[in-house]
mmCIF file of C-alpha atoms in Angstrom:
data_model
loop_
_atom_site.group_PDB
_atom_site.id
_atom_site.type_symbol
_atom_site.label_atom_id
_atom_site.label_comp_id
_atom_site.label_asym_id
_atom_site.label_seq_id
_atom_site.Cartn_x
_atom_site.Cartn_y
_atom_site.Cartn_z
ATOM 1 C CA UNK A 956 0.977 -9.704 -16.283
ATOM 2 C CA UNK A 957 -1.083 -9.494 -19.143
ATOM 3 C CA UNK A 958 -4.529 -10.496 -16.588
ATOM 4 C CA UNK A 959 -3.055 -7.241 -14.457
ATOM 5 C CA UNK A 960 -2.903 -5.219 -17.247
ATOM 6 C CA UNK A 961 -6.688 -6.042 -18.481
ATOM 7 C CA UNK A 962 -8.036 -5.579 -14.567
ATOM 8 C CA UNK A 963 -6.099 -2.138 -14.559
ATOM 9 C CA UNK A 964 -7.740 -1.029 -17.849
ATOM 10 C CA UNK A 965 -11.132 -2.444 -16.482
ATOM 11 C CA UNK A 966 -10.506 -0.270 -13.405
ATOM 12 C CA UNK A 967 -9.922 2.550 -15.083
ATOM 13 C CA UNK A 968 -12.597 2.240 -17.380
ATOM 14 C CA UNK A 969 -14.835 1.968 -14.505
ATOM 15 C CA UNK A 970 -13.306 5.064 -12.593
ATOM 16 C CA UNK A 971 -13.727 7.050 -16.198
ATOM 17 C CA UNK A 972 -17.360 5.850 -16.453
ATOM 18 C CA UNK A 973 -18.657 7.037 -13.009
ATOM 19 C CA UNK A 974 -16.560 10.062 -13.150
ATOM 20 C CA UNK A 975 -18.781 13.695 -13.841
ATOM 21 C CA UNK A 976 -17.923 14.931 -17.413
ATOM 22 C CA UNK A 977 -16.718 18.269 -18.050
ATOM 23 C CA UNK A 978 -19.248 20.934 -19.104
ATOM 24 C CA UNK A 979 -20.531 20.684 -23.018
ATOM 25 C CA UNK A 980 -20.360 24.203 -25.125
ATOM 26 C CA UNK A 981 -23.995 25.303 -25.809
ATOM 27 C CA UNK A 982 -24.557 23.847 -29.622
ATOM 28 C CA UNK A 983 -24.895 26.150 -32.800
ATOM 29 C CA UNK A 984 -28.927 26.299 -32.512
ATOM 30 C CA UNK A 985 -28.648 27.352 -28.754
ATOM 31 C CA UNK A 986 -26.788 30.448 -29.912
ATOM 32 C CA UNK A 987 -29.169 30.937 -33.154
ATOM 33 C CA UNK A 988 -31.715 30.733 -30.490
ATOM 34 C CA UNK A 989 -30.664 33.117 -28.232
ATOM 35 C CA UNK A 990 -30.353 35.417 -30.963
ATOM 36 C CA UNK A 991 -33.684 35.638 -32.432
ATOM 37 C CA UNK A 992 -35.236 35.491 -28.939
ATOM 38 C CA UNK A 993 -32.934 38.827 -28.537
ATOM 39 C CA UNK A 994 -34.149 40.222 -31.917
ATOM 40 C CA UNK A 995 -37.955 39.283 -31.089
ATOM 41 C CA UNK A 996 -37.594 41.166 -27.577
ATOM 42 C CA UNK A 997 -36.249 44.164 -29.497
ATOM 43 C CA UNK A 998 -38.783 44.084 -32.105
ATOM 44 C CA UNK A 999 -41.834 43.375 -28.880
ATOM 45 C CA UNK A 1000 -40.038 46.225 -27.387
ATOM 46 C CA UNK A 1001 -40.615 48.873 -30.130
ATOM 47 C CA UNK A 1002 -43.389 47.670 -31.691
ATOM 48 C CA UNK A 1003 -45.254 45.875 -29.398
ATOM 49 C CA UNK A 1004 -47.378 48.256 -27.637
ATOM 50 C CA UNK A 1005 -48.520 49.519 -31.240
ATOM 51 C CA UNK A 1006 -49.791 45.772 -32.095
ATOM 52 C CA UNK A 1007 -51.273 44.974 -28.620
ATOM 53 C CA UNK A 1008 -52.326 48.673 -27.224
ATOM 54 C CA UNK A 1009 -52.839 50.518 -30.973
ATOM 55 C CA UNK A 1010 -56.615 50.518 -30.113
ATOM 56 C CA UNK A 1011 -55.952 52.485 -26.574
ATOM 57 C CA UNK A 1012 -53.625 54.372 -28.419
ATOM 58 C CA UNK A 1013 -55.559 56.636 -31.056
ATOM 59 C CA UNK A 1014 -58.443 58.383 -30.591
ATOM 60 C CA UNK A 1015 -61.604 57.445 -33.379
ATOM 61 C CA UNK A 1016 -59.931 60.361 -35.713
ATOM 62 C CA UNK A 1017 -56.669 58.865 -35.992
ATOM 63 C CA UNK A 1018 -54.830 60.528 -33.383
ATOM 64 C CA UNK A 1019 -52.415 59.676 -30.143
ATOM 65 C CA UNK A 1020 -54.828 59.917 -27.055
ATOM 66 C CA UNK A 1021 -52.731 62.403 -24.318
ATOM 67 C CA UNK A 1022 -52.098 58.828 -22.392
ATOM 68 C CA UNK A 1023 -50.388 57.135 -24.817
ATOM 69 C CA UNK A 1024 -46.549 58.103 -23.955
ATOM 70 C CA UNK A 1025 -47.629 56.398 -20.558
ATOM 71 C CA UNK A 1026 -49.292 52.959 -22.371
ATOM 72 C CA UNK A 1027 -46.325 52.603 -24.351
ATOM 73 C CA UNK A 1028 -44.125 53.161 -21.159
ATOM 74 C CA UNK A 1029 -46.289 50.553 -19.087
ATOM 75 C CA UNK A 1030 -46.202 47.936 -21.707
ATOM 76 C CA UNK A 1031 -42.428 48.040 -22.434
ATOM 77 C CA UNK A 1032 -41.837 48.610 -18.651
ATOM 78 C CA UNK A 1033 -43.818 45.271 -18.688
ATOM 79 C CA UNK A 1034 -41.930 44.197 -20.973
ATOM 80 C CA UNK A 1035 -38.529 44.204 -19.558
ATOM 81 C CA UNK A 1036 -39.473 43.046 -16.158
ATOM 82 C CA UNK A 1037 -40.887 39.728 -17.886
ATOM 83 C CA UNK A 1038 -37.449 39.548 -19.750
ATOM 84 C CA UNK A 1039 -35.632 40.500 -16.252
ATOM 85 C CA UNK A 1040 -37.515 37.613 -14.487
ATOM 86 C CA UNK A 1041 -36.966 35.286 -17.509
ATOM 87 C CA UNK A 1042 -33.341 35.765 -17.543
ATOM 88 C CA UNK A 1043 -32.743 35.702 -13.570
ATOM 89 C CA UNK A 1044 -34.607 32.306 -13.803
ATOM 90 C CA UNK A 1045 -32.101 31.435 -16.237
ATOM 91 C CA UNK A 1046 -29.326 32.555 -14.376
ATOM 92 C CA UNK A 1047 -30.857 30.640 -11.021
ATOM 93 C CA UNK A 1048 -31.270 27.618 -12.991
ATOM 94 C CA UNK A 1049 -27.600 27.749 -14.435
ATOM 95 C CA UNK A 1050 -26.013 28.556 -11.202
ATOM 96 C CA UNK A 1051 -28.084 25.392 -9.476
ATOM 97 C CA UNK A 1052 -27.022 23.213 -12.503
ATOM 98 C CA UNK A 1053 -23.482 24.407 -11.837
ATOM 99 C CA UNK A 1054 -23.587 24.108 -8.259
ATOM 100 C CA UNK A 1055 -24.596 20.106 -8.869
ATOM 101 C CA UNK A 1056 -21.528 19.687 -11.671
ATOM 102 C CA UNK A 1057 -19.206 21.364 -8.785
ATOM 103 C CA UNK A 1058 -20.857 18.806 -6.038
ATOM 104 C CA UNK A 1059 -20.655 15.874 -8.459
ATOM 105 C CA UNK A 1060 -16.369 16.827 -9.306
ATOM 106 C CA UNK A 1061 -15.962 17.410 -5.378
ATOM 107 C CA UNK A 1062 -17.136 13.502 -4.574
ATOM 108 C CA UNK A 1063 -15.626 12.285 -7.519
ATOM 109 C CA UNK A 1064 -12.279 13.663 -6.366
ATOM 110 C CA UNK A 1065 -13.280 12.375 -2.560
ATOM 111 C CA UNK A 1066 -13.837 8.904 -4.115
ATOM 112 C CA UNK A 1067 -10.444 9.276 -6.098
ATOM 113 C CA UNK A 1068 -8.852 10.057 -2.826
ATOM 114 C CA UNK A 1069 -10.224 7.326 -0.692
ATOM 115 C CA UNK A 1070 -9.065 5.129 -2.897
ATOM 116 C CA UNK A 1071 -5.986 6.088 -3.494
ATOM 117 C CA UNK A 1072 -5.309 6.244 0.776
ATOM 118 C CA UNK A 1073 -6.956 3.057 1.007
ATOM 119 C CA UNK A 1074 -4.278 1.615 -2.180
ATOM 120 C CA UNK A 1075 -1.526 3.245 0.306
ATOM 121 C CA UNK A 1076 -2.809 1.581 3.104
ATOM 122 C CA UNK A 1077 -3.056 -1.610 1.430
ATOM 123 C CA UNK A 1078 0.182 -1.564 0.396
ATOM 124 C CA UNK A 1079 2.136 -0.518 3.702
ATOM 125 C CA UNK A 1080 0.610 -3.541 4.619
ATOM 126 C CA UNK A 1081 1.801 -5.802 2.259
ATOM 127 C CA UNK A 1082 4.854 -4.015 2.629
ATOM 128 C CA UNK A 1083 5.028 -4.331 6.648
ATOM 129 C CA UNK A 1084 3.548 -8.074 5.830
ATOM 130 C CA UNK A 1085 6.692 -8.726 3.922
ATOM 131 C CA UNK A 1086 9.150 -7.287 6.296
ATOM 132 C CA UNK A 1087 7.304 -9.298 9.487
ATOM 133 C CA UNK A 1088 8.030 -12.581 6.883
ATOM 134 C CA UNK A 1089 11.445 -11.518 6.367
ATOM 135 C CA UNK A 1090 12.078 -10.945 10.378
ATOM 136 C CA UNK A 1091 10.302 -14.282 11.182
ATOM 137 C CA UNK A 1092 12.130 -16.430 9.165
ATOM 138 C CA UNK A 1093 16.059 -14.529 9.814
ATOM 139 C CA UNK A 1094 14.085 -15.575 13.614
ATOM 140 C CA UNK A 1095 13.687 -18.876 12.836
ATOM 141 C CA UNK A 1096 17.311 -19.893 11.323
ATOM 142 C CA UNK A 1097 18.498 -18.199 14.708
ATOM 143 C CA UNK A 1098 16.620 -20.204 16.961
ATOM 144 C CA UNK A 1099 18.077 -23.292 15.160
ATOM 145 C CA UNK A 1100 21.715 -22.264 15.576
ATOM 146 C CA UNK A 1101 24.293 -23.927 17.595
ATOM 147 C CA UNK A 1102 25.493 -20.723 19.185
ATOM 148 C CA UNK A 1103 23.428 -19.616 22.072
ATOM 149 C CA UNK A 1104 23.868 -16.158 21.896
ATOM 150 C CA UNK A 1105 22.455 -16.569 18.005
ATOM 151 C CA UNK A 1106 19.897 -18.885 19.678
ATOM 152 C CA UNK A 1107 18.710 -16.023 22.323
ATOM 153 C CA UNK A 1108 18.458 -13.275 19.558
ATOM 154 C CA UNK A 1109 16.220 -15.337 17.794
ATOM 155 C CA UNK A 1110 13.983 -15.423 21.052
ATOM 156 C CA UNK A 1111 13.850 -12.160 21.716
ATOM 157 C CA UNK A 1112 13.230 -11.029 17.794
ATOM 158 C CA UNK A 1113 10.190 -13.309 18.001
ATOM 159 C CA UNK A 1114 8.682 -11.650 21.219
ATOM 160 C CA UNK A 1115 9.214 -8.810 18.945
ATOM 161 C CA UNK A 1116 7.030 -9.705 16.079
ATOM 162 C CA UNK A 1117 4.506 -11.075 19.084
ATOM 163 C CA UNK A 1118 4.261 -7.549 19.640
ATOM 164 C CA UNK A 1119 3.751 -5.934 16.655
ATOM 165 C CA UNK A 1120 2.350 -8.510 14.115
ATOM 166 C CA UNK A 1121 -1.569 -9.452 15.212
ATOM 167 C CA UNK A 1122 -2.122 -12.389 12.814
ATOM 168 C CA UNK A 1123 1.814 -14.087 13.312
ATOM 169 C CA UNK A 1124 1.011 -13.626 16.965
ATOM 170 C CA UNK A 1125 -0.150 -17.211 17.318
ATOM 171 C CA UNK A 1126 2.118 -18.950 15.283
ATOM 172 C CA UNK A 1127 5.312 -17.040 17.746
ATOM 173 C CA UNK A 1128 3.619 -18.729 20.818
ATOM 174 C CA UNK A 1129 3.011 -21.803 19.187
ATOM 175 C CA UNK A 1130 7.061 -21.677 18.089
ATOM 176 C CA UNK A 1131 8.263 -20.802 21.586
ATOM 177 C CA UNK A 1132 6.090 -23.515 22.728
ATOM 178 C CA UNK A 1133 7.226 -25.649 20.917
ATOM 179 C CA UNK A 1134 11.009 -24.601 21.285
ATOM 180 C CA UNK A 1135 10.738 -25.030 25.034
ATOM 181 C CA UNK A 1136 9.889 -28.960 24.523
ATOM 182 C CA UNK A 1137 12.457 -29.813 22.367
ATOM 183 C CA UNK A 1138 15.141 -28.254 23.763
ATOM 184 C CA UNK A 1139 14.262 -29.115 27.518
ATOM 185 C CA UNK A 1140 14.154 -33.024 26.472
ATOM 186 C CA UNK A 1141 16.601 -35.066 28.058
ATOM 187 C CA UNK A 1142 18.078 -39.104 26.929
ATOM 188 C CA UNK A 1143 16.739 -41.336 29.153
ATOM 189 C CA UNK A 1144 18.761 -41.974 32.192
ATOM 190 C CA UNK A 1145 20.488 -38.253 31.685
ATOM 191 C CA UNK A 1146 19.977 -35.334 33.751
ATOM 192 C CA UNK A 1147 17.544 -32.694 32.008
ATOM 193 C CA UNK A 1148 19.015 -29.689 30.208
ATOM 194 C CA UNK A 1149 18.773 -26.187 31.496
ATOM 195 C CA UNK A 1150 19.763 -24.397 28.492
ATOM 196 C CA UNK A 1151 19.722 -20.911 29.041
ATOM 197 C CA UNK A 1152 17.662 -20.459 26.062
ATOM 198 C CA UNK A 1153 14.940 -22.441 27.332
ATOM 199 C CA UNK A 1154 14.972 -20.543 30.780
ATOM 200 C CA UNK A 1155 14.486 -17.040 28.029
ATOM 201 C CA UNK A 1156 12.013 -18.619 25.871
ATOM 202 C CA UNK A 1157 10.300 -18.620 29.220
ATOM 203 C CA UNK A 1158 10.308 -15.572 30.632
ATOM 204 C CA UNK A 1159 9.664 -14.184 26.829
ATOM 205 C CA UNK A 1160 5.949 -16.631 27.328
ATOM 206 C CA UNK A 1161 5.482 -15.486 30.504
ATOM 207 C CA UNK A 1162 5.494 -12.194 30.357
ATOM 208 C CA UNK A 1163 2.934 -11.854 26.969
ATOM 209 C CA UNK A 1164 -0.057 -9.941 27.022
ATOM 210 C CA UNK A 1165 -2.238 -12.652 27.733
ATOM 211 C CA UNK A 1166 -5.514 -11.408 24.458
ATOM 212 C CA UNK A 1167 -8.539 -13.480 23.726
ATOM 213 C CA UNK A 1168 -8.209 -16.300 20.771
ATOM 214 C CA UNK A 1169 -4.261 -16.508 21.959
ATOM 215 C CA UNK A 1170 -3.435 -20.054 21.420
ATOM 216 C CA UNK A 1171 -2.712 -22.527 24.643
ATOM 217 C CA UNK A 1172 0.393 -22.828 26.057
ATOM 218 C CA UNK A 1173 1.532 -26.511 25.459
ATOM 219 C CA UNK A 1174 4.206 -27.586 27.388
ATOM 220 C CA UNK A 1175 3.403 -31.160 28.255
ATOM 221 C CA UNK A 1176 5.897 -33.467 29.452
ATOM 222 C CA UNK A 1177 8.798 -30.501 29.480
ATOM 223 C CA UNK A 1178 11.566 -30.633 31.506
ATOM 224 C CA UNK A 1179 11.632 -27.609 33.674
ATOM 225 C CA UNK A 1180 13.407 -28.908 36.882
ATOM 226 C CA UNK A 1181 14.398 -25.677 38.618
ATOM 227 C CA UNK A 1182 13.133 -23.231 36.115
ATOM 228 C CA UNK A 1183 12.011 -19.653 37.133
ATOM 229 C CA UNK A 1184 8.775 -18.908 36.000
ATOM 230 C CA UNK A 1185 7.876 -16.647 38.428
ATOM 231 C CA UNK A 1186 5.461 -13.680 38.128
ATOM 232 C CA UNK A 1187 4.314 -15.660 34.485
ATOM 233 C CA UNK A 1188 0.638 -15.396 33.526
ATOM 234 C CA UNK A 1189 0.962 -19.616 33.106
ATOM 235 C CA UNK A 1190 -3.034 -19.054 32.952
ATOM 236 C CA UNK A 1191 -4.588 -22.242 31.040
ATOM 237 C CA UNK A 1192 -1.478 -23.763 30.037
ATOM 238 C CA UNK A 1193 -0.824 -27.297 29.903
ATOM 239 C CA UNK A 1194 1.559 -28.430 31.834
ATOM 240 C CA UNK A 1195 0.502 -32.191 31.606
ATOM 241 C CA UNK A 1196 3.405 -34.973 32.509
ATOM 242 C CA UNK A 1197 5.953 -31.924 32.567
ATOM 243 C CA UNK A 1198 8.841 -32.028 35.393
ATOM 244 C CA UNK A 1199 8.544 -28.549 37.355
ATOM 245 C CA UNK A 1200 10.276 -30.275 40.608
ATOM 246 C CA UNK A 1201 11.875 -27.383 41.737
ATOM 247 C CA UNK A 1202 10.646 -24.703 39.933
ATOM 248 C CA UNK A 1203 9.703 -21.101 41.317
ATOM 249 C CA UNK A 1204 6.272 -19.788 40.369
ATOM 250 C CA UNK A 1205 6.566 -17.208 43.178
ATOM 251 C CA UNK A 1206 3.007 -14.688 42.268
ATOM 252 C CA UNK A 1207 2.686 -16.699 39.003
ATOM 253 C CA UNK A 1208 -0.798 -16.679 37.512
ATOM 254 C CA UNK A 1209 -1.610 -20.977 37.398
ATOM 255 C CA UNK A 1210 -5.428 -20.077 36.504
ATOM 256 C CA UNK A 1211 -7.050 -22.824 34.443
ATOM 257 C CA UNK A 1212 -3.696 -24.473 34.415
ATOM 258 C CA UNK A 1213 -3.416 -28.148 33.468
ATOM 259 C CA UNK A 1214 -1.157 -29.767 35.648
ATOM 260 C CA UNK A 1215 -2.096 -33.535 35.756
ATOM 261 C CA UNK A 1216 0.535 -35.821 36.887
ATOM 262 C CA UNK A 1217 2.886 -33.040 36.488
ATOM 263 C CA UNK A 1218 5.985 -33.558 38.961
ATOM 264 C CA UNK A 1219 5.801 -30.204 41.205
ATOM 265 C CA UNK A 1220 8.055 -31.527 44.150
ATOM 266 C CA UNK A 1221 9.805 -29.236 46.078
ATOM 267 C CA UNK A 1222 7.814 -26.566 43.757
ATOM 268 C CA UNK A 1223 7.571 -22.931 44.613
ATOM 269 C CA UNK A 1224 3.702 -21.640 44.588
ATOM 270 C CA UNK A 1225 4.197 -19.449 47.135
ATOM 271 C CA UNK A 1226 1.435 -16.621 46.511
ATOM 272 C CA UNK A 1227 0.201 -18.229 42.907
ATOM 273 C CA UNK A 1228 -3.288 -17.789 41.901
ATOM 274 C CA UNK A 1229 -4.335 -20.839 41.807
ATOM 275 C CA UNK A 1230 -8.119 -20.715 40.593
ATOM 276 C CA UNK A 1231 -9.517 -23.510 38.969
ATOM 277 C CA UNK A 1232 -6.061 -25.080 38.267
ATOM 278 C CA UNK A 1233 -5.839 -29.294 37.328
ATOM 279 C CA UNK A 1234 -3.690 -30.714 39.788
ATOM 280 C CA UNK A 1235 -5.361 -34.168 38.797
ATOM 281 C CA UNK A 1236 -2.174 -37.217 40.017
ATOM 282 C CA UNK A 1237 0.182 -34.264 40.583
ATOM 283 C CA UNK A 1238 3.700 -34.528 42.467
ATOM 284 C CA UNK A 1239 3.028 -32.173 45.650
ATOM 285 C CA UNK A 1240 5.614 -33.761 48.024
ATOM 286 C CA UNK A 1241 7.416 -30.846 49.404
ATOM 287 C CA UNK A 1242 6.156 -27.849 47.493
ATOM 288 C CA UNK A 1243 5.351 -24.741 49.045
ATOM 289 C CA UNK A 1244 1.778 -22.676 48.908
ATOM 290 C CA UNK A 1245 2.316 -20.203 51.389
ATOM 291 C CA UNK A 1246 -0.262 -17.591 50.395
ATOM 292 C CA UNK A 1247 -1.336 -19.239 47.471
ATOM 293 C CA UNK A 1248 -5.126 -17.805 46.570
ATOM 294 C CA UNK A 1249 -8.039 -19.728 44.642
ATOM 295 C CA UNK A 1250 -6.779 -22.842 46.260
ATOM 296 C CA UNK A 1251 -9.701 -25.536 47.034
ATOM 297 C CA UNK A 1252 -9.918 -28.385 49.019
ATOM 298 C CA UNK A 1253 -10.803 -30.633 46.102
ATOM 299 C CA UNK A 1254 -7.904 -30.032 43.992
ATOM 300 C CA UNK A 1255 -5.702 -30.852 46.994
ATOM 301 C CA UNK A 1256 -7.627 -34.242 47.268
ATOM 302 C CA UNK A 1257 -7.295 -35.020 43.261
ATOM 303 C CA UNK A 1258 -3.141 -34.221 43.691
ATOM 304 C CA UNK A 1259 -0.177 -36.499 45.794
ATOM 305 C CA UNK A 1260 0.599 -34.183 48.945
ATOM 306 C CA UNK A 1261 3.078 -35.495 51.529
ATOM 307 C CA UNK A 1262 4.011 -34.753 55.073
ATOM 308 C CA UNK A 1263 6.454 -32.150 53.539
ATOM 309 C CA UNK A 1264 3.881 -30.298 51.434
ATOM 310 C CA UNK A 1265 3.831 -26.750 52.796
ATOM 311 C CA UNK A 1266 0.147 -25.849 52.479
ATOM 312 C CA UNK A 1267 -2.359 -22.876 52.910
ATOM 313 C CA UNK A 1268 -3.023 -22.276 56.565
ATOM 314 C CA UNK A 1269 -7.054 -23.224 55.872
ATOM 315 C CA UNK A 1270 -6.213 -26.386 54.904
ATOM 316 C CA UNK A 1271 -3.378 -27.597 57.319
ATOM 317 C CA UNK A 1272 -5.819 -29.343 60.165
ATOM 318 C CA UNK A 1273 -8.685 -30.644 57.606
ATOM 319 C CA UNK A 1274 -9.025 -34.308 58.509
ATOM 320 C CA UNK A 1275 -9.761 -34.891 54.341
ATOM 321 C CA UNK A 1276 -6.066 -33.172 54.108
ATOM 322 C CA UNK A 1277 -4.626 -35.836 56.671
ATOM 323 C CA UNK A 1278 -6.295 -38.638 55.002
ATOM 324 C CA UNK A 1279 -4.827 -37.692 51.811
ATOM 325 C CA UNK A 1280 -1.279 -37.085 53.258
ATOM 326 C CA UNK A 1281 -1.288 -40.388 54.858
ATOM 327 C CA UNK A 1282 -2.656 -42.236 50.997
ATOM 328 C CA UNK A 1283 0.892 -40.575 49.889
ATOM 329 C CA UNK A 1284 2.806 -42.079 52.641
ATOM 330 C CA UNK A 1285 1.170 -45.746 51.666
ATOM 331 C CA UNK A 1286 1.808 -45.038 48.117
ATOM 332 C CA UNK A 1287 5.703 -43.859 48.512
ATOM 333 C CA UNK A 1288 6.139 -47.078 50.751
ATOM 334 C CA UNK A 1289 4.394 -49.249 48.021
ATOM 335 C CA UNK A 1290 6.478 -47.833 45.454
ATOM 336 C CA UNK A 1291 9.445 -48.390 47.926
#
């Protein structure tokens, strides 16, 4: 508190140093000064043109030449001009000087106001921060509850916070990710789960606006048997070991995807992209990739397609296609 306290004071006393200081009063002398400059000009302007002009004034008998009501004139007409120029210098240089003390006030007060908008903005955000922190974790205990409705509300509050919070965007994917492997594990020698809040958590990934430095999508080894993940932008997950027998990825985005010996049988890919996706020891038997786009011959050849695979037409009469259909019929009877 007490450190606060001392870097407020040192604030201000910063603020209060740069800031413009108000106008001073002229001093005593500057008034004293003013005055006998005053007196002198009144004194130059009577007597002056006797002390400076007396010689063009009187004749060599003592007397006023007929000209001399017009030197006297000239001189104090002179006189006052000089004085008229001196003071509207003056008055120039005190309006300039005054003009630069109004400037220096005006960005003082523009500085004071920045600063205070950029203290609001600063602390909406802590503010916003806080609430985000307070939503994320009333998230969190939902997505651990036994109810499913509870669990689902948790879901879709964190595809909220995806939304609107840029730097707790990662850590929701991350979460969902994460969620989706846990929950889809099943004991060995059970069936595999399809919670319905694994089928949301999902759609919720999915359907995210897919923005640079997003982090991957790791669901290795999941249990997604039947799962609908169709129209998904899937692009560069990792899929790795995961069970997707069955699943639908109707016009799902598989770019980049990782899907080595991921089980895909019976798999829907009809019209996925397909571009540069890992299909490295992958289950094929039976899946369908009708339409299916960015498909190449050499991921085919890396993957386990059967007699049942329902491929592109391009592909269907390659003899490097056959070959490979027939090293899954000799591995299935092996395995047999």
């Amino acid at each position: 508190m007490l450190l606060a306290e001392d870097g407020h004071h040192a604030a201000m006393t910063t603020e209060d140093s740069t800031a413009p200081r108000p106008k001073r009063k002229l001093p005593w002398w500057a008034w004293g000064a003013g005055a006998a400059g005053t007196a002198l000009f009144i004194v130059a302007l009577i007597w002056g043109p006797w002390w400076i002009e007396g010689h063009h004034l009187k004749d060599k008998n003592g007397d006023l030449v007929s000209s001399a009501g017009i030197i006297v004139t000239g001189f104090r007409t002179t006189l006052i001009a000089i004085a008229a120029g001196a003071f509207t210098g003056l008055g120039l240089w005190y309006t300039h000087k005054s003009h630069q003390h109004t400037e220096r006030l005006y960005g003082h007060s523009q500085e004071q106001f920045a600063h205070a908008r950029q203290k609001d903005r600063e602390q909406a955000e802590l503010t916003r921060e806080g609430q985000v922190t307070g939503r994320y974790v009333e998230a969190i205990k939902l997505l651990s509850s036994g109810d499913l409705t509870q669990r689902l509300g948790g879901i879709y509050s964190l595809e909220r916070i995806m939304k609107d919070s840029v730097r707790d965007r990662g850590t929701v994917i991350e979460v969902l990710s994460a969620f989706i492997r846990n929950e889809s594990r099943a004991d060995e020698g059970a069936p595999p789960p399809r919670p319905e809040s694994v089928q949301t958590a999902l759609t919720v990934l999915g359907r995210r606006e897919v923005r640079p430095g997003d982090p991957e999508l790791d669901l290795q080894f999941a249990h997604l048997r039947g799962l609908n993940l169709t129209g998904g932008d899937w692009s560069g997950a990792n899929f790795r070991g995961a069970d997707l027998a069955g699943a639908w990825f109707l016009g799902a985005n598989l770019g980049g995807a990782r899907l080595q010996h991921a089980i895909l049988k019976d798999a829907w890919l009809t019209l996925t992209v397909c571009t540069e996706a890992i299909f490295d020891d992958a289950d094929l038997a039976g899946a369908t990739l009708t339409g299916a786009t960015g498909v190449e011959e050499e991921q085919l050849l890396t993957a386990w397609i059967g007699p049942t695979t329902v491929l592109p037409s391009e592909f269907a009469r390659l003899q490097t296609i056959g070959e490979r259909i027939g090293q899954y019929g000799q591995r299935h009877t092996r395995s047999g």
